[in-house]
PDB file of C-alpha atoms in Angstrom:
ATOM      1  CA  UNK A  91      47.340  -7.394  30.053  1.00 97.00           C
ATOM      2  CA  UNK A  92      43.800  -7.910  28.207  1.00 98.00           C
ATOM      3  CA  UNK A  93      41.441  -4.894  28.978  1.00 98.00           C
ATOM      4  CA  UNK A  94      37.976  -5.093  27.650  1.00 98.00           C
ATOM      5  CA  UNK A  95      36.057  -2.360  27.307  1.00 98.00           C
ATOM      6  CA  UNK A  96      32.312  -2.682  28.890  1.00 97.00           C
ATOM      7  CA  UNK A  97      31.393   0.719  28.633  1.00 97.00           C
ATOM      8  CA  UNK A  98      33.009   3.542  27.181  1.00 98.00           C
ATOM      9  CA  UNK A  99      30.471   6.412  26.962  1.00 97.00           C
ATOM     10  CA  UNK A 100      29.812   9.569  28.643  1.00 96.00           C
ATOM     11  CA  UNK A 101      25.617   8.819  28.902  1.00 93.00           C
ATOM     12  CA  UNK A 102      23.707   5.927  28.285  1.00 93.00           C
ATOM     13  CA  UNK A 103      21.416   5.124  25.253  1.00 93.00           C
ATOM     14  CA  UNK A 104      19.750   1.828  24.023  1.00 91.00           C
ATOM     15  CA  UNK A 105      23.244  -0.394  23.350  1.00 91.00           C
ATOM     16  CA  UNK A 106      26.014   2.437  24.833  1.00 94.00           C
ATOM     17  CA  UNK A 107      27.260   1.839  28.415  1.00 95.00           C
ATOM     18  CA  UNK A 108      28.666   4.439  30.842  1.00 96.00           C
ATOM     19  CA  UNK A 109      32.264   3.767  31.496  1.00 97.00           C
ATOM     20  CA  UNK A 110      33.565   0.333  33.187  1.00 97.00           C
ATOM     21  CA  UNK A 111      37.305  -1.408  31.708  1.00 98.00           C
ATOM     22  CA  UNK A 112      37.605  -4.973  33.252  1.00 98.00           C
ATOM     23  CA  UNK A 113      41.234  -5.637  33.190  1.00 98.00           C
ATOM     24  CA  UNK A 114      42.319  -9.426  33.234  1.00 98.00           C
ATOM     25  CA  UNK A 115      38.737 -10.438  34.265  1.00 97.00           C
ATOM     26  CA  UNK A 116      39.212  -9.537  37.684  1.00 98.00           C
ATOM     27  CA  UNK A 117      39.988  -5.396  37.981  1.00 98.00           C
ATOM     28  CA  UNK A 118      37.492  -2.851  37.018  1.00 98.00           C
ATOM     29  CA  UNK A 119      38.475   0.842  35.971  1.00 98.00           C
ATOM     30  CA  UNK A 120      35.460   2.499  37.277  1.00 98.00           C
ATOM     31  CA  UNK A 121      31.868   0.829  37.784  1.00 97.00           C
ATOM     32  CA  UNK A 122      30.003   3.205  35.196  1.00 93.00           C
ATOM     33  CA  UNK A 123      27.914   0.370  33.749  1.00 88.00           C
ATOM     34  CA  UNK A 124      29.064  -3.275  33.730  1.00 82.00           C
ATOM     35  CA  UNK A 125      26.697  -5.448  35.042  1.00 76.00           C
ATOM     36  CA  UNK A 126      23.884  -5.653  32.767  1.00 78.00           C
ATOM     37  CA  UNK A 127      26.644  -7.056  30.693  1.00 85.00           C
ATOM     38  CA  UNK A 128      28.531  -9.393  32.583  1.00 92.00           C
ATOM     39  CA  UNK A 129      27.125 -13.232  34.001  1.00 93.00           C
ATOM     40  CA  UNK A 130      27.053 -13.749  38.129  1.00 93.00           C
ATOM     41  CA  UNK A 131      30.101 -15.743  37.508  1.00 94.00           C
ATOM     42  CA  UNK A 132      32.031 -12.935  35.639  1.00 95.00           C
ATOM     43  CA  UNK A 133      30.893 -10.432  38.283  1.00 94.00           C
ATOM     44  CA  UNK A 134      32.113 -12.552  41.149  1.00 95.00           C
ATOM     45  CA  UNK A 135      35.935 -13.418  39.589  1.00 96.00           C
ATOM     46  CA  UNK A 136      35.910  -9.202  40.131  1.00 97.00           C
ATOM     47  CA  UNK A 137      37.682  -8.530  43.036  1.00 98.00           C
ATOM     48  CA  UNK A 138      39.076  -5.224  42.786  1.00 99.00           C
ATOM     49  CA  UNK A 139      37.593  -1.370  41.854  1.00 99.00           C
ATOM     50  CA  UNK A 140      39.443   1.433  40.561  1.00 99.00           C
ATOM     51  CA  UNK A 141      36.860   4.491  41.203  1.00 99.00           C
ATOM     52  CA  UNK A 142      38.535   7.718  39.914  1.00 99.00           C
ATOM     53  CA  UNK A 143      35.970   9.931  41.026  1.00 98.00           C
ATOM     54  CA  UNK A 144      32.953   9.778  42.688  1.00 97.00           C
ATOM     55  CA  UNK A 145      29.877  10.793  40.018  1.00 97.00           C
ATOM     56  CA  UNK A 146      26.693   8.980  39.361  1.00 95.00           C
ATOM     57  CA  UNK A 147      28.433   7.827  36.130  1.00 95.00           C
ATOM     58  CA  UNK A 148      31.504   6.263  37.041  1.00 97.00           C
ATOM     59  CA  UNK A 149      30.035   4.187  40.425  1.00 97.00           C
ATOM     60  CA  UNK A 150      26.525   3.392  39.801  1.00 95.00           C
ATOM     61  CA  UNK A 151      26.818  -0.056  39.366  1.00 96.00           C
ATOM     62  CA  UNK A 152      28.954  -0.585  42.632  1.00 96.00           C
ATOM     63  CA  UNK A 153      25.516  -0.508  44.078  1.00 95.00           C
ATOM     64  CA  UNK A 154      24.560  -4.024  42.244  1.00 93.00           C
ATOM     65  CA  UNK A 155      28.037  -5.714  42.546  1.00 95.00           C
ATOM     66  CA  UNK A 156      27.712  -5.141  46.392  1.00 96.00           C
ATOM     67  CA  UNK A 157      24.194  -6.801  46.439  1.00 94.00           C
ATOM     68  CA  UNK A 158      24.764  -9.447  44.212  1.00 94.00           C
ATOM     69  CA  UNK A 159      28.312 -10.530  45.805  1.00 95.00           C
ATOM     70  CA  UNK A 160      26.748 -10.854  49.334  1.00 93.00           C
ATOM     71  CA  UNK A 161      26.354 -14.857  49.765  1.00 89.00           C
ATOM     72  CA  UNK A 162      28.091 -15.882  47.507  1.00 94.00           C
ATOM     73  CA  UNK A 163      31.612 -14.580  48.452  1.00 92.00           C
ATOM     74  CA  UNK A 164      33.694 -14.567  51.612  1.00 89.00           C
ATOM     75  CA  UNK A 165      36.490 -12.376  50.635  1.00 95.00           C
ATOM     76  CA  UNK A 166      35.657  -8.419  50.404  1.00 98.00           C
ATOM     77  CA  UNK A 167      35.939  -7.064  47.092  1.00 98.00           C
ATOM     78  CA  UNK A 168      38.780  -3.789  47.533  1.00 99.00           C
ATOM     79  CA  UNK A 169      37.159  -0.576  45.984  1.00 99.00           C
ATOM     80  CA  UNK A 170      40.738   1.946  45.314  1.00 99.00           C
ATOM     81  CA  UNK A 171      39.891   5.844  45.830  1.00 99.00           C
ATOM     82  CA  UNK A 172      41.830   8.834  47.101  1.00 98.00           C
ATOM     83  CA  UNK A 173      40.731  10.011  50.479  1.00 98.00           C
ATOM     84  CA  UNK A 174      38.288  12.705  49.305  1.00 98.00           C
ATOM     85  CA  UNK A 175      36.553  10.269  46.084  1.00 98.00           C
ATOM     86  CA  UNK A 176      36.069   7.695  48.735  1.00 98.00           C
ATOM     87  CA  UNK A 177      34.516  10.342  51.625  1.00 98.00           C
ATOM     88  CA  UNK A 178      32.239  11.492  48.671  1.00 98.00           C
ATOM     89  CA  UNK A 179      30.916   7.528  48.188  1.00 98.00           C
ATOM     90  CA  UNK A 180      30.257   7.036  51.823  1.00 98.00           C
ATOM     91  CA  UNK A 181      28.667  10.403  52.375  1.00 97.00           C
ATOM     92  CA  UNK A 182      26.209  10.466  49.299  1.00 97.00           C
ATOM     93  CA  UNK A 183      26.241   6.827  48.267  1.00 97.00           C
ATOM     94  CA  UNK A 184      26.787   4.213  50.248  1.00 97.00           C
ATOM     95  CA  UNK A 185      25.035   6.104  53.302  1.00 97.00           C
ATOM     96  CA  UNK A 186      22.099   3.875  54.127  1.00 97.00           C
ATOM     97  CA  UNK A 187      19.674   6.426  52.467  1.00 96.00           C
ATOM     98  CA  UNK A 188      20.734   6.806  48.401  1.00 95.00           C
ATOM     99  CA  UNK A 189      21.895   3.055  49.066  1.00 96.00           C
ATOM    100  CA  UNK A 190      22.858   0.967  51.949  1.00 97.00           C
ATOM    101  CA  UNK A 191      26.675   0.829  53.570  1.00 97.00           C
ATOM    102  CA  UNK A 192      28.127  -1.864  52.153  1.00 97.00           C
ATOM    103  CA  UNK A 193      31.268  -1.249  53.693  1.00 98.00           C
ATOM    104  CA  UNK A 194      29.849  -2.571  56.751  1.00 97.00           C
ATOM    105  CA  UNK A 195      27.419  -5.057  55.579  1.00 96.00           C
ATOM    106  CA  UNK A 196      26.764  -7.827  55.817  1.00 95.00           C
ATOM    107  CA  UNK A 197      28.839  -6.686  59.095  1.00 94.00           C
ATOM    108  CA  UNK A 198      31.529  -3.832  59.948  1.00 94.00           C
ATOM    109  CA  UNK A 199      34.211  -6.456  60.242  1.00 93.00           C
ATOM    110  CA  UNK A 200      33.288  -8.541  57.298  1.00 95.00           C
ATOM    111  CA  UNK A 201      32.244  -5.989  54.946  1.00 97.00           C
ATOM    112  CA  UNK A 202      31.583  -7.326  51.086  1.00 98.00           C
ATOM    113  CA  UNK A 203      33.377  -4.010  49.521  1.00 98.00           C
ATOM    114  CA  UNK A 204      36.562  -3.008  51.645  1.00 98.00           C
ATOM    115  CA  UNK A 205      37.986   0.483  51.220  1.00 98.00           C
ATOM    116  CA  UNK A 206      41.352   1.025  50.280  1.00 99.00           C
ATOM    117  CA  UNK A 207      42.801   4.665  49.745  1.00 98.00           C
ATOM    118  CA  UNK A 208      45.565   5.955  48.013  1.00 98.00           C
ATOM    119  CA  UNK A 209      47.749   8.782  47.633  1.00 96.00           C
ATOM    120  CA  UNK A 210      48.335  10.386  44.324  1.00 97.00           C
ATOM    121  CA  UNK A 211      51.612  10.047  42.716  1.00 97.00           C
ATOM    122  CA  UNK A 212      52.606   6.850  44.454  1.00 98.00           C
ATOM    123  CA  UNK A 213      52.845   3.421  43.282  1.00 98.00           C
ATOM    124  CA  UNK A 214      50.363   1.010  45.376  1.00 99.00           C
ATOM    125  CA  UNK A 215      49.468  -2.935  44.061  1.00 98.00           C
ATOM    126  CA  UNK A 216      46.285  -3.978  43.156  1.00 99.00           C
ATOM    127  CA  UNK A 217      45.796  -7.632  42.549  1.00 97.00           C
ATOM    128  CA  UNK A 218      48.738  -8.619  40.146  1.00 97.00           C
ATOM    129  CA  UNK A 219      48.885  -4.893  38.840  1.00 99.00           C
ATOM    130  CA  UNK A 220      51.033  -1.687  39.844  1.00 99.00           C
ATOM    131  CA  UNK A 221      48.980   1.509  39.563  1.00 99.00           C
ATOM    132  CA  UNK A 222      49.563   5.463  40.437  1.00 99.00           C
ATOM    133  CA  UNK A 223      46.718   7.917  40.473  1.00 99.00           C
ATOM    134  CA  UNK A 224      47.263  11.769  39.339  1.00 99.00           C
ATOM    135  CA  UNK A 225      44.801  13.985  39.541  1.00 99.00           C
ATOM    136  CA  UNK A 226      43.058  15.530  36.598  1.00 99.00           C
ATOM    137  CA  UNK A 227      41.036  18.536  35.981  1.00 98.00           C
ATOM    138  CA  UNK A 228      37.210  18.400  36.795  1.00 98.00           C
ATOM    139  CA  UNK A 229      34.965  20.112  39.229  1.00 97.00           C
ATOM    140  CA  UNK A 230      35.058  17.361  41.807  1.00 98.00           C
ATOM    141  CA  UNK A 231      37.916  15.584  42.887  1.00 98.00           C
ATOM    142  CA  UNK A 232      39.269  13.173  39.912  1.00 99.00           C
ATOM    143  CA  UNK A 233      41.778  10.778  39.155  1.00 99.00           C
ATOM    144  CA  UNK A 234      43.551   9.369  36.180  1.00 99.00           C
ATOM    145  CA  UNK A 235      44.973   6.246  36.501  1.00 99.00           C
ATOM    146  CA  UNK A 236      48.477   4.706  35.426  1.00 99.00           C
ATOM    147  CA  UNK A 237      48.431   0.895  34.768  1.00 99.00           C
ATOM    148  CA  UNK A 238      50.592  -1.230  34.952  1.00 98.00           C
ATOM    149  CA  UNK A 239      51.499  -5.178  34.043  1.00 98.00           C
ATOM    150  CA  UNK A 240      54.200  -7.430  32.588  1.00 96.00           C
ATOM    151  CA  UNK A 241      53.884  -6.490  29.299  1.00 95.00           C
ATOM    152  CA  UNK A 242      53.260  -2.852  29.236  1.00 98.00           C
ATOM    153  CA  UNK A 243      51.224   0.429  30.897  1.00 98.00           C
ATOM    154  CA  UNK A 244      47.984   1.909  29.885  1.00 99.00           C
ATOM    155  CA  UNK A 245      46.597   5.412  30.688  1.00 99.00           C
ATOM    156  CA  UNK A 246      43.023   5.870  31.931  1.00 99.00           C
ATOM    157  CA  UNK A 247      42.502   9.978  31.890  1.00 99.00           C
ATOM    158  CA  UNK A 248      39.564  10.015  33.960  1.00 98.00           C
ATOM    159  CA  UNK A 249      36.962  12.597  33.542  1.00 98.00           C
ATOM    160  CA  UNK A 250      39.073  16.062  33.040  1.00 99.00           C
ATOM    161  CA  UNK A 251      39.485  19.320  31.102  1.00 98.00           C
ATOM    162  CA  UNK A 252      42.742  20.069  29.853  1.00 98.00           C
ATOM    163  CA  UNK A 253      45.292  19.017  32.544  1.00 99.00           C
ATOM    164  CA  UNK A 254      48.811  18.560  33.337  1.00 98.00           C
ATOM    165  CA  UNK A 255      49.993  16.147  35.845  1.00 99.00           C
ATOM    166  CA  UNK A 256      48.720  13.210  34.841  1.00 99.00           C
ATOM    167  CA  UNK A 257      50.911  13.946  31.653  1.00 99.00           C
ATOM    168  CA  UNK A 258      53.687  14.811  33.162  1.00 98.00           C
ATOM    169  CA  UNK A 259      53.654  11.174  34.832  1.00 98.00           C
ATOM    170  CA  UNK A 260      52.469   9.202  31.553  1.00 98.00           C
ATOM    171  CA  UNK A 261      55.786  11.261  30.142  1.00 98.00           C
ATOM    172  CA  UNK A 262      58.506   9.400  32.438  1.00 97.00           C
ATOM    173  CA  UNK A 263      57.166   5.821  31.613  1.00 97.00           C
ATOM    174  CA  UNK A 264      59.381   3.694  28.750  1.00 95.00           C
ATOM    175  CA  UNK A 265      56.884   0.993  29.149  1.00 97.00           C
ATOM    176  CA  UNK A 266      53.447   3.292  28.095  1.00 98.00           C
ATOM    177  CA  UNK A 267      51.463   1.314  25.129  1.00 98.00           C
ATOM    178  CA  UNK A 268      48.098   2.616  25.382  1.00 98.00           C
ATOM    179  CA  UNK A 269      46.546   6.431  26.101  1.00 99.00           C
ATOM    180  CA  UNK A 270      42.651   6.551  26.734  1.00 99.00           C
ATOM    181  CA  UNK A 271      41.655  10.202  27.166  1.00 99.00           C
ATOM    182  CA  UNK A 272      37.950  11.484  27.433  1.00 99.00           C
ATOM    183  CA  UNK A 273      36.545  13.897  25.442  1.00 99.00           C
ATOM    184  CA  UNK A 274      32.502  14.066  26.191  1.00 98.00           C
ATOM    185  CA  UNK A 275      31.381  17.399  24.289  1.00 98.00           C
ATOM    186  CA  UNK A 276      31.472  18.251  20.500  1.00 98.00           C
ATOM    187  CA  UNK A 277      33.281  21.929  19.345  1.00 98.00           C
ATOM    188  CA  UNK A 278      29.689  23.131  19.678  1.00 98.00           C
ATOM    189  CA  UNK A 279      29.434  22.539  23.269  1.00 98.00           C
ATOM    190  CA  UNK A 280      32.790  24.367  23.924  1.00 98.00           C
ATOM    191  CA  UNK A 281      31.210  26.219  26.669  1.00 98.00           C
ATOM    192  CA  UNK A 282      29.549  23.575  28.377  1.00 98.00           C
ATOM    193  CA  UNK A 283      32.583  21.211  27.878  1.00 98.00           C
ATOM    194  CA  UNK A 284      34.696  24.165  30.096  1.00 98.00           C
ATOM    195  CA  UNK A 285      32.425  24.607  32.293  1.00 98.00           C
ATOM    196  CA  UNK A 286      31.622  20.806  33.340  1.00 98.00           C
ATOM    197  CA  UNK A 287      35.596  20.089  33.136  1.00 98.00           C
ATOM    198  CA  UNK A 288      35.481  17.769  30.029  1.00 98.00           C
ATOM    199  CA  UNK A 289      37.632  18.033  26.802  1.00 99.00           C
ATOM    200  CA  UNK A 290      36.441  18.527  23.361  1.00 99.00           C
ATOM    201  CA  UNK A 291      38.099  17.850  19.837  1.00 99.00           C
ATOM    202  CA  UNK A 292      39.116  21.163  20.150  1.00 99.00           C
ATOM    203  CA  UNK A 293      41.112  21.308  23.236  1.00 99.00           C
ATOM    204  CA  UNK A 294      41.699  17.236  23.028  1.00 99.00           C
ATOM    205  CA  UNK A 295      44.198  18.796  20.069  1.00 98.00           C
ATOM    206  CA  UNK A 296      46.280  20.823  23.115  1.00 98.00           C
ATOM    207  CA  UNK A 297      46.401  17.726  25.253  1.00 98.00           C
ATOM    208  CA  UNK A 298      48.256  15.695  22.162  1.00 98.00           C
ATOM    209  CA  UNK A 299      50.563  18.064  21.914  1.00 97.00           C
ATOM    210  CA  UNK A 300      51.339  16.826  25.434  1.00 98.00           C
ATOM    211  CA  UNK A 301      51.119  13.177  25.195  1.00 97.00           C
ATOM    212  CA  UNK A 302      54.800  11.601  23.703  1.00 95.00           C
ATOM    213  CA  UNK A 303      53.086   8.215  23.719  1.00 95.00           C
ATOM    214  CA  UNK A 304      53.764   6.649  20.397  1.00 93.00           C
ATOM    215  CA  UNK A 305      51.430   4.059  20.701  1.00 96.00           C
ATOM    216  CA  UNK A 306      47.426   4.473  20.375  1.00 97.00           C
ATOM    217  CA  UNK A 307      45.635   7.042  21.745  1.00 98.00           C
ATOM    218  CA  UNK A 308      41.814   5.900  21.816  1.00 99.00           C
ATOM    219  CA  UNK A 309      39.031   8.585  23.064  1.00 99.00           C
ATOM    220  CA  UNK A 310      36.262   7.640  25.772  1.00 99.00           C
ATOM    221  CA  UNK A 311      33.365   9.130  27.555  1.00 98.00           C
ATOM    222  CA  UNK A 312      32.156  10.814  24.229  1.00 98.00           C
ATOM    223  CA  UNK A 313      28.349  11.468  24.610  1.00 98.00           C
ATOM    224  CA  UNK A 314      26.556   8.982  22.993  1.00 97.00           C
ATOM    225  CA  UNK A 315      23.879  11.302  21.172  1.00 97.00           C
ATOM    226  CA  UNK A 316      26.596  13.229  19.596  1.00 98.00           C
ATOM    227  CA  UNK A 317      28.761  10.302  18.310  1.00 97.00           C
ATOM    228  CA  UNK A 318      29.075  11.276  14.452  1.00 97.00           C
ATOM    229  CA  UNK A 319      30.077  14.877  15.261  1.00 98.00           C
ATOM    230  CA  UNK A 320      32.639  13.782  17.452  1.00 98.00           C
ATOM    231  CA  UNK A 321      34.249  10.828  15.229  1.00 98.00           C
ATOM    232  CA  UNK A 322      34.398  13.419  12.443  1.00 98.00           C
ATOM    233  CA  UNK A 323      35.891  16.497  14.404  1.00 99.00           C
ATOM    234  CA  UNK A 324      38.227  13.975  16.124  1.00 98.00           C
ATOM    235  CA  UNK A 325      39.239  12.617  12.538  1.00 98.00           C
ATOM    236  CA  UNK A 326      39.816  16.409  11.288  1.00 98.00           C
ATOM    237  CA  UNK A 327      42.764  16.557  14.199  1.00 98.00           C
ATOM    238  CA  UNK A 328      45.305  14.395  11.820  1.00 96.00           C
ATOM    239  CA  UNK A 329      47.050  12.447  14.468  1.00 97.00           C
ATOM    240  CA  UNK A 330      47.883   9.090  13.552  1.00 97.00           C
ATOM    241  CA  UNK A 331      47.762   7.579  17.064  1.00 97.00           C
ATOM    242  CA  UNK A 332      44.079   9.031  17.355  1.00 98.00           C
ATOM    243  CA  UNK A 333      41.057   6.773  17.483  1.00 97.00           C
ATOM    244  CA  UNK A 334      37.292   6.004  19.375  1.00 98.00           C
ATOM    245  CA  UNK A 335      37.553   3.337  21.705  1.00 98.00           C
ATOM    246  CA  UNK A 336      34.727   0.879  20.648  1.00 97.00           C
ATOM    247  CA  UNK A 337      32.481  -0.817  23.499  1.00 97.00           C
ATOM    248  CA  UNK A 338      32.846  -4.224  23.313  1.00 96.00           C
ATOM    249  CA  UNK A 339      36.354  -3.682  22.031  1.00 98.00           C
ATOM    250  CA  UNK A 340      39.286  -6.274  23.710  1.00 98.00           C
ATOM    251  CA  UNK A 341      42.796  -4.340  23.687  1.00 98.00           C
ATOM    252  CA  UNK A 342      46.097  -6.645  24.445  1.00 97.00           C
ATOM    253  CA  UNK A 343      48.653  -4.945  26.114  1.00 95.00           C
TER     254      UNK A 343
END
């Protein structure tokens, strides 16, 4: 399983993307911010979408895939959400107002993005991959992701505070190589971090404690104006799995 990373950050800045994995060149974990980076013919080999839940920041660029991928594709591409993340898309996204429906354009029985739900804790297939969703910790509905190929699993945490669940699943799995886990605020935005459901060094700290991955555990979503706080608090935690995932970055799995 190849995963490169296309965005990784919690914010945008000149040269840091919002979060987007493309997973074998054709499945996306979330649609944060990848196509400013990726040719026509890279976005059109994409024909599946992980969304774990439904803020600006983690489906923005859905908008553009749908409108570039009309005309010059017959087969829908399948956007993955639990029931309530994909409500939340079609109510206050795709509603013909903040953007049009393009799950029934160019018409409701040949839509270009086709809807496919989920439901959490189960195993479901999504192109030549096996994935479960467990919900995380954050003030709107959220899902982490379990992923699954040949070679190995990877965890995608989502957007969440300190959580349970999602470990508890990552916990039964012999076959877990990789753990990507947010953490958007620095110690000094403790506070804000609880309040807006997002880990920080600090409580990152409880949530290894948690994690018996052995492998690498890389951290995502980190606010890009606060980047040398974080690497150094996250450094000051001592584990030896513990890293920054890096945009541009290609892991193997």
């Amino acid at each position: 399983m190849r995963v490169e990373v296309i965005g990784c950050y919690g914010g945008e800045l000149a040269g840091k993307r919002s979060c987007s994995l493309l997973v074998d060149d054709e499945v996306l974990v979330d649609a944060g911010s990848f196509g400013a980076s990726l040719s026509l013919k890279r976005l059109l080999r994409i024909n599946h979408v992980l969304v774990s839940h439904a803020h600006c920041d983690h489906i923005k660029d859905l908008a553009s895939l749908a409108d570039l991928a009309i005309g010059h594709r017959k087969d829908p591409i399948r956007i993955y959400a639990s029931d309530g993340v994909m409500g939340d898309m079609k109510r206050h996204f795709f509603n013909n107002r903040l953007w049009p429906d393009f799950f029934s354009l160019p018409s409701p029985l040949s839509p270009i993005l086709r809807p496919v739900t989920f439901l959490p804790g189960r195993w479901f297939r999504v192109g030549h991959l096996r994935v479960s969703a467990h919900p995380v910790t954050h003030p709107v509905e959220c899902m982490g992701f379990i992923v699954r190929g040949k070679t190995g699993s990877f965890v995608y945490s989502g957007d969440t505070g300190p959580t349970e669940v999602l470990w508890k699943a990552a916990n039964r799995l012999s076959d877990l190589k990789l753990v990507l886990i947010e953490t958007k605020f620095p110690n000094s935005l403790q506070m804000v971090a609880d309040a807006a459901g997002h880990l920080t060094p600090r409580t990152l700290a409880g949530e290894l404690e948690k994690i018996r991955c052995k492998g690498q555990v890389l951290v995502y979503h980190m606010k890009p104006d606060c980047l040398a706080e974080l690497r150094r608090q996250v450094k000051e935690i001592g584990d030896p799995r513990l890293g920054l995932l890096r945009q541009g970055q290609v892991l193997e799995i």
